[in-house]
mmCIF file of C-alpha atoms in Angstrom:
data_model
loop_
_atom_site.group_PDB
_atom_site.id
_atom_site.type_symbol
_atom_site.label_atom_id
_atom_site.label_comp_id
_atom_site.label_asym_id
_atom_site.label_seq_id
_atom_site.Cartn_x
_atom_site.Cartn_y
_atom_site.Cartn_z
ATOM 1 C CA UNK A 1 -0.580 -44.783 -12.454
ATOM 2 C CA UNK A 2 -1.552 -44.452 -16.305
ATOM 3 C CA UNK A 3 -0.761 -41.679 -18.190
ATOM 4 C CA UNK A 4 -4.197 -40.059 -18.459
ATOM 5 C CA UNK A 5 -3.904 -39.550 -14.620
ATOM 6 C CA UNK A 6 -1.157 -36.603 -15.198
ATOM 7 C CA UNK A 7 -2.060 -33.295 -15.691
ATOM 8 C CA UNK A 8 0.173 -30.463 -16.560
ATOM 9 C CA UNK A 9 -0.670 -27.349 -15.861
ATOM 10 C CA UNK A 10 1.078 -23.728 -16.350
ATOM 11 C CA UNK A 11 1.978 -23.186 -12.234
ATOM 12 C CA UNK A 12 3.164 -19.325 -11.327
ATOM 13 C CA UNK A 13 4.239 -19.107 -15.383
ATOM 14 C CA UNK A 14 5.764 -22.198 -15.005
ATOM 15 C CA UNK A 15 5.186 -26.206 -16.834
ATOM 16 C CA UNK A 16 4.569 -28.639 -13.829
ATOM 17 C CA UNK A 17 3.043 -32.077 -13.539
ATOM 18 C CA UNK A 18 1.413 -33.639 -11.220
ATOM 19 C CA UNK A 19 -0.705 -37.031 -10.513
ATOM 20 C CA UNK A 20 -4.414 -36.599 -10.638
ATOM 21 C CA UNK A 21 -6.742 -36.625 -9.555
ATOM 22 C CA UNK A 22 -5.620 -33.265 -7.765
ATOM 23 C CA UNK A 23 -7.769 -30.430 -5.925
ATOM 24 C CA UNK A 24 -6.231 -27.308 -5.202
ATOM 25 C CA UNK A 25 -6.043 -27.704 -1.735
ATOM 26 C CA UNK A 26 -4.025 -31.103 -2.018
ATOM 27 C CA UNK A 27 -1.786 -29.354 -5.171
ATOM 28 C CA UNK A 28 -1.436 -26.241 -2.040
ATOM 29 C CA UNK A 29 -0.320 -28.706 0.737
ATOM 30 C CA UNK A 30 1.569 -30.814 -1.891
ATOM 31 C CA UNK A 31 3.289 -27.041 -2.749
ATOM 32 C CA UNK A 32 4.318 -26.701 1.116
ATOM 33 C CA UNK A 33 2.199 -23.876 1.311
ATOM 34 C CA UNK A 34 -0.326 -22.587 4.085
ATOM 35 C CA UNK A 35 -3.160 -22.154 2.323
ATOM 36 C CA UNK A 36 -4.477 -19.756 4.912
ATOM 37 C CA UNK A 37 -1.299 -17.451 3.733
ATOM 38 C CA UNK A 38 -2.448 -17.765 -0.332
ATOM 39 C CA UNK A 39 -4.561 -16.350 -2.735
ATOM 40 C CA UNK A 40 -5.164 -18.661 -5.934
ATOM 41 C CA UNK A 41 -6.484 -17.678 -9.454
ATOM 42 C CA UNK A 42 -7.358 -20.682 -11.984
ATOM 43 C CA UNK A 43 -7.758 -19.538 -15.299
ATOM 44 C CA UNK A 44 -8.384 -16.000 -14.480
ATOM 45 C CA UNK A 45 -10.551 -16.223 -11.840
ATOM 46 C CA UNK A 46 -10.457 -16.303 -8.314
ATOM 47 C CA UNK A 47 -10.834 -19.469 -6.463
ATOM 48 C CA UNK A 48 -12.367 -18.756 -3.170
ATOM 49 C CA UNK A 49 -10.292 -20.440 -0.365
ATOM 50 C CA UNK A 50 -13.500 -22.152 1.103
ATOM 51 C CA UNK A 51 -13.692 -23.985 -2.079
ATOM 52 C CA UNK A 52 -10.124 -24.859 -2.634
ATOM 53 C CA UNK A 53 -10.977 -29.228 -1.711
ATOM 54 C CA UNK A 54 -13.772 -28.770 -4.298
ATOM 55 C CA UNK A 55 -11.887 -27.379 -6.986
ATOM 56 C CA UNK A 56 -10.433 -30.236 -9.349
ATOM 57 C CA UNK A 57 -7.005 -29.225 -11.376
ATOM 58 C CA UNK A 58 -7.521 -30.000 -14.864
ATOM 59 C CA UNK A 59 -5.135 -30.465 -17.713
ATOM 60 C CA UNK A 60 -3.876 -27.264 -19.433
ATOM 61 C CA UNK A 61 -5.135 -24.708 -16.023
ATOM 62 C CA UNK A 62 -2.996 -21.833 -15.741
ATOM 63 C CA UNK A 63 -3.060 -21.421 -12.245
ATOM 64 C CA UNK A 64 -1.531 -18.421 -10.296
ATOM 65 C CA UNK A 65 -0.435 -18.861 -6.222
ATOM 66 C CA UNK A 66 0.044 -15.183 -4.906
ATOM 67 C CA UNK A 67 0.948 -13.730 -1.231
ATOM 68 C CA UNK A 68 1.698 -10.903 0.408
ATOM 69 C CA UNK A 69 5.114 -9.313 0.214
ATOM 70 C CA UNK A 70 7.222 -6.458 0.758
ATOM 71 C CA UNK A 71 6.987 -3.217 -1.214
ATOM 72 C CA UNK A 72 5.804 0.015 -0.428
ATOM 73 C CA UNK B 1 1.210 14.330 22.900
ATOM 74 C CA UNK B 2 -2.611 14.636 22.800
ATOM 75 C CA UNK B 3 -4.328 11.467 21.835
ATOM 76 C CA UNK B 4 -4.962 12.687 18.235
ATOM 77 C CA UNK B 5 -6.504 9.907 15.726
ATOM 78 C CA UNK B 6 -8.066 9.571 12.347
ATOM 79 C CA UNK B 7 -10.301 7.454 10.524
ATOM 80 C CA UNK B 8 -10.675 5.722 7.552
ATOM 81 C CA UNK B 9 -13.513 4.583 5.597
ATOM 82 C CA UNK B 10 -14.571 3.675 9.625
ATOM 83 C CA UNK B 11 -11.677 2.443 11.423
ATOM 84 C CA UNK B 12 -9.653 4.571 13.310
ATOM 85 C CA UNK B 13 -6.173 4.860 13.835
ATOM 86 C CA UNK B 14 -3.811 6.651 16.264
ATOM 87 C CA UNK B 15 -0.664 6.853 13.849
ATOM 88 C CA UNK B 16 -0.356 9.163 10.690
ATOM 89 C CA UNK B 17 2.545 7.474 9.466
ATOM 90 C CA UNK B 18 1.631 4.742 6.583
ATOM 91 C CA UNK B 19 5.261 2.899 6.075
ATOM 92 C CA UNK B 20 6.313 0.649 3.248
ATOM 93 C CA UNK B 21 7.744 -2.585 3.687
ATOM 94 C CA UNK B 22 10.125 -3.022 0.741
ATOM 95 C CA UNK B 23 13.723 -2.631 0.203
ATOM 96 C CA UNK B 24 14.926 -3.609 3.714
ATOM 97 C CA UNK B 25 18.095 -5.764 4.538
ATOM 98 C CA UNK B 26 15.944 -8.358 6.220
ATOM 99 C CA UNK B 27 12.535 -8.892 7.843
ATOM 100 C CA UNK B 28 14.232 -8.316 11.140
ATOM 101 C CA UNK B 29 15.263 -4.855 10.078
ATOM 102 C CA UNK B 30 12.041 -3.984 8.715
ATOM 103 C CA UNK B 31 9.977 -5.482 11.818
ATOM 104 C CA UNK B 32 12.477 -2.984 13.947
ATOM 105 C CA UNK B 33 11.849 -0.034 11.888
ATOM 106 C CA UNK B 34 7.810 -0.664 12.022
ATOM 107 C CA UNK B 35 8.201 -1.054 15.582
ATOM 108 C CA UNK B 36 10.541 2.425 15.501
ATOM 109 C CA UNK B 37 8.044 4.335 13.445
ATOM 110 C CA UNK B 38 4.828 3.187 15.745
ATOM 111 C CA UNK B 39 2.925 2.563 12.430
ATOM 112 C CA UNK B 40 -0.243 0.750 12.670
ATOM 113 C CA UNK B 41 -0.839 0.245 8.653
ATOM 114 C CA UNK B 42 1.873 -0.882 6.298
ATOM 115 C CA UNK B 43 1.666 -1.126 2.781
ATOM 116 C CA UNK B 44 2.281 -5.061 1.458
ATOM 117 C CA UNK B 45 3.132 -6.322 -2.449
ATOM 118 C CA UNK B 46 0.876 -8.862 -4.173
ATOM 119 C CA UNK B 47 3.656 -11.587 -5.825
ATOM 120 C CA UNK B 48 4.067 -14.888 -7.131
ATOM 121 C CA UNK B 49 4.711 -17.423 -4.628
ATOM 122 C CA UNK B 50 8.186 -18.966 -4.934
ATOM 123 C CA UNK B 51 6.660 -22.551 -5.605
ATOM 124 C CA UNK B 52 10.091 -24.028 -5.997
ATOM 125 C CA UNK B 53 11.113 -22.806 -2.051
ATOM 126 C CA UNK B 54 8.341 -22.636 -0.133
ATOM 127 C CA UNK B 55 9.524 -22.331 3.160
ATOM 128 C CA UNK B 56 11.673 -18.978 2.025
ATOM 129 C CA UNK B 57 10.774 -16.634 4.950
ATOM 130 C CA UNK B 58 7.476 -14.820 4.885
ATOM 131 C CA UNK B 59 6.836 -11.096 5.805
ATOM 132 C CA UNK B 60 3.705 -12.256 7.318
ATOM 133 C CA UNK B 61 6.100 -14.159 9.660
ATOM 134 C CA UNK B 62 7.798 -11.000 11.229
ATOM 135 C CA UNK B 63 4.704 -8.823 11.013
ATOM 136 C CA UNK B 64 1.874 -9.963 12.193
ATOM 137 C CA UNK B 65 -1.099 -9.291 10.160
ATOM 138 C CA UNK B 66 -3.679 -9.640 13.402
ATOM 139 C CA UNK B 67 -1.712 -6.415 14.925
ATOM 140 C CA UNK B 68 -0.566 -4.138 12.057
ATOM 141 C CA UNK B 69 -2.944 -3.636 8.946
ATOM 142 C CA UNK B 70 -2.065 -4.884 5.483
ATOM 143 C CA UNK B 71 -2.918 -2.239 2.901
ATOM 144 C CA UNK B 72 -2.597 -4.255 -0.252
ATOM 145 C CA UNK B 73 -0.942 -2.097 -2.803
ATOM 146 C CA UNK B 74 -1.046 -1.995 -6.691
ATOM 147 C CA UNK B 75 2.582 -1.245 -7.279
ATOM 148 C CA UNK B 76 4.211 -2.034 -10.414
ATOM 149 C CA UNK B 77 0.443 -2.369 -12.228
ATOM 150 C CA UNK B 78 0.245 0.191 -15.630
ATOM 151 C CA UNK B 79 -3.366 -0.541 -16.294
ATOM 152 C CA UNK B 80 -6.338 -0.337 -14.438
ATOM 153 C CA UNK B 81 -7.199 -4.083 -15.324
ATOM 154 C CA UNK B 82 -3.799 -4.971 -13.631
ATOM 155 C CA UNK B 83 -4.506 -3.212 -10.792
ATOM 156 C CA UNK B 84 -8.150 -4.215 -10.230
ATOM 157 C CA UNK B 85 -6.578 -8.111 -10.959
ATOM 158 C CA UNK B 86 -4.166 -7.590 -8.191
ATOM 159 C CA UNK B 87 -6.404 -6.477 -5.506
ATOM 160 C CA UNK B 88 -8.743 -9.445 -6.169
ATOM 161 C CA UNK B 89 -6.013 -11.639 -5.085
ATOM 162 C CA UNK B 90 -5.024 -9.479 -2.171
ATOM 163 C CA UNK B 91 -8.433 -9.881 -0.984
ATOM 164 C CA UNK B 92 -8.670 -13.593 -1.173
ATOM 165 C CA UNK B 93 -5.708 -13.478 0.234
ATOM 166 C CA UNK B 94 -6.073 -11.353 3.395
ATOM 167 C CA UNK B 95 -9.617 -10.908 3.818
ATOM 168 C CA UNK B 96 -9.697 -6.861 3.618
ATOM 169 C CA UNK B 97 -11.328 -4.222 1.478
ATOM 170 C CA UNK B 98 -9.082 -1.809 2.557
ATOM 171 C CA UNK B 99 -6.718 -1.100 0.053
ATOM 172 C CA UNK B 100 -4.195 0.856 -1.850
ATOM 173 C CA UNK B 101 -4.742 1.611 -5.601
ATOM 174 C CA UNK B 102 -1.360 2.989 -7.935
ATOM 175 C CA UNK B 103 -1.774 2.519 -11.509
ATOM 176 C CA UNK B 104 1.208 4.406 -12.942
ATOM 177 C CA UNK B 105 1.880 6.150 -16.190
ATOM 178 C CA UNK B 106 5.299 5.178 -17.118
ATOM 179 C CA UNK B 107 8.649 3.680 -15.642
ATOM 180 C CA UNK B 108 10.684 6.741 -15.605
ATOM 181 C CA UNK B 109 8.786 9.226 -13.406
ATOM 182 C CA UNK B 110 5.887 6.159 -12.106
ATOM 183 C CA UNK B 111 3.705 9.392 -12.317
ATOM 184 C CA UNK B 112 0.273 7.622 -11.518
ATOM 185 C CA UNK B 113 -2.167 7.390 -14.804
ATOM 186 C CA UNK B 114 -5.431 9.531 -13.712
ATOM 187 C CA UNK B 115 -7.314 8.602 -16.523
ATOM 188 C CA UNK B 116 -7.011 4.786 -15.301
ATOM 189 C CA UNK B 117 -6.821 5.399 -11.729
ATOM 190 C CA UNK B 118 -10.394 6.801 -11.832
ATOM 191 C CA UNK B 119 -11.480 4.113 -13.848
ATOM 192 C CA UNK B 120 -10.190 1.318 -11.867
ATOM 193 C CA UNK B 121 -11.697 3.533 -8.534
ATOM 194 C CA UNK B 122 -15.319 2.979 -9.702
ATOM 195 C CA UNK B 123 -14.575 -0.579 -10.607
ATOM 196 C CA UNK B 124 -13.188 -1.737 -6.851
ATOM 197 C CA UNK B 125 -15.840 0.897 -5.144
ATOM 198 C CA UNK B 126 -18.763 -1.222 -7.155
ATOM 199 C CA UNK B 127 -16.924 -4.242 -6.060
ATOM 200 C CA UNK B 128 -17.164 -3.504 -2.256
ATOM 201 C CA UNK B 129 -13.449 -2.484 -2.174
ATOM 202 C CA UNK B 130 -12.191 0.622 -0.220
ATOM 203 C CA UNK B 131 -9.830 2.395 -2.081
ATOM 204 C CA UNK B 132 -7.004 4.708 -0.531
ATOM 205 C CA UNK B 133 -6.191 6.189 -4.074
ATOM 206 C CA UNK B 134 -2.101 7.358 -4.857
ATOM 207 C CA UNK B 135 -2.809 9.996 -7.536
ATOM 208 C CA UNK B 136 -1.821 13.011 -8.759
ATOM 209 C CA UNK B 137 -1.330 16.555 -7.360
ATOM 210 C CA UNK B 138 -4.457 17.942 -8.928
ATOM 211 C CA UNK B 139 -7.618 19.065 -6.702
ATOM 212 C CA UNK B 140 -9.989 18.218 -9.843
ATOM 213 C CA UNK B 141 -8.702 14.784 -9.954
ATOM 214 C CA UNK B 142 -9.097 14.402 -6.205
ATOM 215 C CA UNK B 143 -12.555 15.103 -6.301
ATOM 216 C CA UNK B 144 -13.336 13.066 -9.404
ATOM 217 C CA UNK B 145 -11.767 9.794 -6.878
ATOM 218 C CA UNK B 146 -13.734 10.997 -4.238
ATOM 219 C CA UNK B 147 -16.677 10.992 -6.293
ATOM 220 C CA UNK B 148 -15.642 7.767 -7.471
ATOM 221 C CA UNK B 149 -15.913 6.312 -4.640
ATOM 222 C CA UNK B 150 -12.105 6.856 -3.087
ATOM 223 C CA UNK B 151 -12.157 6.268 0.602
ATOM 224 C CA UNK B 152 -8.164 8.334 0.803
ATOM 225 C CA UNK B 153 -6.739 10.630 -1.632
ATOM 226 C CA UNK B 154 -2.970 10.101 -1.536
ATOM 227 C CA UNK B 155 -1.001 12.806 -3.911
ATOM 228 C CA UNK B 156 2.534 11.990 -4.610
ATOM 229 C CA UNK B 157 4.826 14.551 -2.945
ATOM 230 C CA UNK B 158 7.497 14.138 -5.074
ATOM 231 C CA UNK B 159 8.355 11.344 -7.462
ATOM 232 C CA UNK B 160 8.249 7.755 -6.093
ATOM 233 C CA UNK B 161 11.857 6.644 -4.176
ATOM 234 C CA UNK B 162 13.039 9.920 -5.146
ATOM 235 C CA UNK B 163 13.136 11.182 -1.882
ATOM 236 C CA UNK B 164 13.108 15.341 -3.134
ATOM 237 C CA UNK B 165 10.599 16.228 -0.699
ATOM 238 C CA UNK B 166 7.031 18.308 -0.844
ATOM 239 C CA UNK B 167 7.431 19.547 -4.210
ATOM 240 C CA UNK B 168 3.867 21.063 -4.578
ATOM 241 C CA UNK B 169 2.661 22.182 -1.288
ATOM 242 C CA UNK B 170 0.388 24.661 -3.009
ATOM 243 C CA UNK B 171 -1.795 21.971 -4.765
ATOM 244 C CA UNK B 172 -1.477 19.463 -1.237
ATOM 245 C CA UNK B 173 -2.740 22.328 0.759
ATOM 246 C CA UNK B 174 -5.470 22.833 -2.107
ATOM 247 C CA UNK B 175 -6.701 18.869 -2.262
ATOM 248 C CA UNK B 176 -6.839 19.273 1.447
ATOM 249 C CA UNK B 177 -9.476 22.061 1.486
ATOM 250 C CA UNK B 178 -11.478 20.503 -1.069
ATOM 251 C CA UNK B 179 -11.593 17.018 0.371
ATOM 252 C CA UNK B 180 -14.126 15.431 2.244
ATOM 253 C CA UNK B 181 -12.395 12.471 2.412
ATOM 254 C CA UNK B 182 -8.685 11.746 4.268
ATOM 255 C CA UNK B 183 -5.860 13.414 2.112
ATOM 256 C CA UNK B 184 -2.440 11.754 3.051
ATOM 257 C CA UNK B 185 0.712 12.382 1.032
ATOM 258 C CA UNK B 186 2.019 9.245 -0.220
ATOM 259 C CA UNK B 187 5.418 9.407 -1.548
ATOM 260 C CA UNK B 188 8.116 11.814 -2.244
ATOM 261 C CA UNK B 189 9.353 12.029 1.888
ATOM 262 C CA UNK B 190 13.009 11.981 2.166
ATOM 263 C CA UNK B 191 13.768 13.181 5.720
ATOM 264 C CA UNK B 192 11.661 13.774 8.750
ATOM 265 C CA UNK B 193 11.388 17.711 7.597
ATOM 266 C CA UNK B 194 9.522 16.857 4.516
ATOM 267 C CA UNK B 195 6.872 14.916 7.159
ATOM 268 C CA UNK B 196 6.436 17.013 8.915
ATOM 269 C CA UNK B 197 6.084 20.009 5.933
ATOM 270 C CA UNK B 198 2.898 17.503 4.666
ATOM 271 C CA UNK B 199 1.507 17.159 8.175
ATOM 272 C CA UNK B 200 1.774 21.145 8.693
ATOM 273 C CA UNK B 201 -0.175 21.653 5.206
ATOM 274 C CA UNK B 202 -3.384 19.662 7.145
ATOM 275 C CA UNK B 203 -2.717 16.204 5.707
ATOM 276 C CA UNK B 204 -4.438 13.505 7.962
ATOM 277 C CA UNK B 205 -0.843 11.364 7.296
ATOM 278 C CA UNK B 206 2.111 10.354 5.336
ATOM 279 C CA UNK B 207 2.858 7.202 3.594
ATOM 280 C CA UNK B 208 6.912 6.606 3.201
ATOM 281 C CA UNK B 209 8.983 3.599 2.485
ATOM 282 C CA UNK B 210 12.401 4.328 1.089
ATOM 283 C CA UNK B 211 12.952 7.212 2.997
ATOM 284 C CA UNK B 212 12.985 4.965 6.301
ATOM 285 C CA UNK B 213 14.286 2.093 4.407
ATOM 286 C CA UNK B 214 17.268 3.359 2.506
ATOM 287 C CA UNK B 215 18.486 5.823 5.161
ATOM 288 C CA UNK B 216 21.904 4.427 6.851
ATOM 289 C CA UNK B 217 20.265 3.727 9.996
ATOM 290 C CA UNK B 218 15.988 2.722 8.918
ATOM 291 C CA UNK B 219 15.081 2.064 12.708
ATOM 292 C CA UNK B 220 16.915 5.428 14.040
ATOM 293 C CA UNK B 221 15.034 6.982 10.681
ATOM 294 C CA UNK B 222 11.481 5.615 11.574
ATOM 295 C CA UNK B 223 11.893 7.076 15.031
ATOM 296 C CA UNK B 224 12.151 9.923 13.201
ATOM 297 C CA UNK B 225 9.724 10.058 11.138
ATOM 298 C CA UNK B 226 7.680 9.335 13.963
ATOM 299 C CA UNK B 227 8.205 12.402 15.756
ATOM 300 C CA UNK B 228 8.480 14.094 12.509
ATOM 301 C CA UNK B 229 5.006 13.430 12.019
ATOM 302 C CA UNK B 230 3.435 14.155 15.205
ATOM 303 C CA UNK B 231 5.250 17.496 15.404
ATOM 304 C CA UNK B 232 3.939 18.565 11.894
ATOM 305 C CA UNK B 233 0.255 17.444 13.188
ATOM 306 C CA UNK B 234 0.636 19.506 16.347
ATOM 307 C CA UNK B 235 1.943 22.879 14.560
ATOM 308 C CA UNK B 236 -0.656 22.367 12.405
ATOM 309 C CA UNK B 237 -3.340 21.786 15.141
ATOM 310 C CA UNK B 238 -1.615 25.070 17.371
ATOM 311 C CA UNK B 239 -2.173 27.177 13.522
ATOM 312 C CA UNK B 240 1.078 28.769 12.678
ATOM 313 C CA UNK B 241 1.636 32.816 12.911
ATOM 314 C CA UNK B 242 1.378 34.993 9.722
ATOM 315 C CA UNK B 243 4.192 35.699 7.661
ATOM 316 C CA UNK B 244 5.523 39.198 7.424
ATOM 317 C CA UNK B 245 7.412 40.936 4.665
ATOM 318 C CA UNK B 246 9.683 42.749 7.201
ATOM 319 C CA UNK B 247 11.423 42.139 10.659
ATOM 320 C CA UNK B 248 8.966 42.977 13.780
ATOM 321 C CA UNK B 249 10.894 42.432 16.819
ATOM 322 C CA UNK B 250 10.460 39.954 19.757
ATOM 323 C CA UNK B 251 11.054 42.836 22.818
ATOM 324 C CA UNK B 252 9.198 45.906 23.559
ATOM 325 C CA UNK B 253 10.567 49.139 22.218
ATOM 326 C CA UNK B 254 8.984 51.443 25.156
ATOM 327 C CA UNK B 255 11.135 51.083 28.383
ATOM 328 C CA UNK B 256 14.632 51.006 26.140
ATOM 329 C CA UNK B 257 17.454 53.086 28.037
#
């Protein structure tokens, strides 16, 4: 691994790293997460879930990983 | 109990009763209550997902998405651009256009912000959405969200959580009239009276959450509102008697010894 193959990104408001390269169905699965249970925004806009293993992270994404919970 | 449904924006339902699904012990309490109340549409919270514990339980685990309907909500959003935001998630992440739109005014009374709730309205309506709208008791308003494009006008009863009951069942009974769309009285319910007081008034349902879920015993409560509901619906369906000024008794006066 060299350094140009980490990215950091902003993650749900918070600084994480990871090794690239990194779609956002890997960084999903890598998360634990079902991705059939998520909703994820990059940069503001919505990333369809179809696309999710076409969609390369990039340094400096703010990324947001919603679901659904409780409230009324 | 007559088989009695409604409909909205096409899909039909058999229960009135829209329930909440925060502030519960545990998803095994609210799971109970749902099943209690005989709801067939919660409401559901867009959030962040806890990336650091991903296998914390999931309400999708304990209700079951393919048998009740999620109505996305927009709680907790003060601008329209929030709101709008948050239901572009909930989409991606469920799949539905059905949804519920709050954008409130202010913390203290969470009294919703008309001005961007019909804003936002157009936006999701252009965008393919379906919007069941929480707004305001005023019968202009409701017909400017109709108008909009507002598939469910949902006046607050009373202020959110508070629990005070129908506070304004001149204006509900007045949206109802006017509406061409399904009126349901979303929020404000304390106890099963106040459902059934909504339901009376010609409301096609209720929407409640801390009523169920903050009474000492929710699943005992959602029974209740259950019945609560359905009785209101049927008194309102049998059209009540007039009210008098003065006594007018029950037993003949000829005949009296």
């Amino acid at each position: 691994m060299t350094a140009s193959n980490l990215i950091s990104i902003q993650l749900n408001g918070e600084n994480r790293s990871f090794d690239g390269p990194l779609s956002l169905l890997m960084l999903v699965e890598k998360l634990g997460l079902n991705p059939a249970k998520v909703a994820i925004e990059r940069n503001r806009e919505i990333v369809p879930r179809s696309i999710l293993a076409d969609v390369q992270c990039a340094d400096g994404d703010n990324l947001e990983i919603v679901h659904f919970v409780g409230g009324g | 109990m007559m088989m009695d449904s409604w409909s909205v924006a096409g899909r039909t339902f058999n229960s009135r009763l829209i329930v909440g699904t925060g502030k519960y012990k545990d998803f095994e309490q609210n799971a109970a209550a749902l099943e209690a109340s005989g709801a067939q549409i919660v409401t559901v919270a867009v959030r962040r997902v806890n990336v650091s514990d991903p296998n914390a339980p999931m309400l999708t685990d304990y209700i079951d998405p393919k048998k009740i309907t999620y109505l996305p909500n927009t709680a907790g959003c003060f601008t329209g651009d929030e709101a709008i935001r948050t239901l572009r998630l909930a989409r991606e992440a469920g799949g539905w256009d059905l949804v519920k739109l709050e954008v409130l005014g202010e913390a203290k009374t969470l009294y919703p912000d008309m001005r961007e709730t019909l804003k936002a309205t157009e936006v999701l309506a252009k965008e393919g959405f379906l919007p069941m709208v929480y707004c305001a008791d005023d019968p202009i308003a409701a017909k400017q969200l109709e108008d909009a494009g507002a598939v469910a006008i949902m006046p607050l009863g009373a202020p959110i959580g508070s629990g005070l009951g129908l506070q304004n069942k001149v204006m509900i009974r007045l949206i109802v009239e006017g509406a061409k769309v399904p009126v349901l009285v979303d929020a404000g319910v304390g106890t099963a009276s106040d459902a059934s007081v909504a339901m009376e008034l010609g409301c096609d349902g209720v929407l409640m959450n801390t009523a169920i879920a903050e009474a000492k015993d929710p699943v005992m409560m959602a029974g209740a509102m259950k019945l609560a509901v359905q009785s209101g619906r049927a008194a309102y369906l049998a059209g009540r008697m007039g009210r008098r000024q003065y006594a007018d008794p029950s037993s003949p006066l000829a005949g009296l010894i």
